GROMACS .gro file of C-alpha atoms in nm:
model
   41
    1MET     CA    1   3.154  -1.156   5.569
    2VAL     CA    2   3.192  -1.223   5.941
    3ALA     CA    3   3.471  -1.471   5.868
    4ALA     CA    4   3.652  -1.205   5.664
    5HIS     CA    5   3.632  -0.960   5.953
    6LEU     CA    6   3.762  -1.226   6.192
    7LEU     CA    7   4.053  -1.311   5.962
    8ILE     CA    8   4.138  -0.941   5.926
    9GLY     CA    9   4.133  -0.899   6.304
   10LEU     CA   10   4.352  -1.208   6.356
   11GLY     CA   11   4.588  -1.089   6.082
   12PHE     CA   12   4.644  -0.753   6.251
   13GLY     CA   13   4.681  -0.933   6.583
   14ASP     CA   14   4.956  -1.151   6.436
   15ILE     CA   15   5.134  -0.843   6.302
   16GLY     CA   16   5.117  -0.685   6.647
   17LEU     CA   17   5.253  -1.003   6.809
   18ALA     CA   18   5.537  -1.011   6.558
   19PHE     CA   19   5.633  -0.657   6.660
   20GLY     CA   20   5.583  -0.769   7.020
   21LEU     CA   21   5.880  -1.003   6.979
   22ASN     CA   22   6.091  -0.688   6.943
   23SER     CA   23   5.899  -0.459   7.173
   24GLY     CA   24   5.662  -0.488   7.468
   25ILE     CA   25   5.466  -0.194   7.327
   26GLY     CA   26   5.413  -0.391   7.006
   27SER     CA   27   5.266  -0.678   7.205
   28VAL     CA   28   5.020  -0.447   7.380
   29PHE     CA   29   4.934  -0.283   7.048
   30GLY     CA   30   4.875  -0.624   6.890
   31SER     CA   31   4.644  -0.726   7.173
   32TRP     CA   32   4.435  -0.410   7.135
   33VAL     CA   33   4.415  -0.446   6.757
   34LEU     CA   34   4.307  -0.809   6.794
   35LEU     CA   35   4.042  -0.704   7.047
   36LEU     CA   36   3.917  -0.429   6.815
   37GLY     CA   37   3.912  -0.679   6.529
   38LEU     CA   38   3.689  -0.909   6.733
   39LEU     CA   39   3.464  -0.621   6.837
   40TYR     CA   40   3.437  -0.522   6.471
   41LEU     CA   41   3.248  -0.848   6.416
   0.00000   0.00000   0.00000
C-alpha cells in the first residue's frame, strides 16, 4: 500500500518534470506534486 502511494507520487512528479521541460511553472508544479505524494505516505 505504501509502495503504491510512493509510485503514484513519483509518477505525478515525473509528469510535472516532463511539463517542466517546456515550462518553468511545470517544473515547480511537478516538485510540489512529488512533495505532496511523499507526504501522502
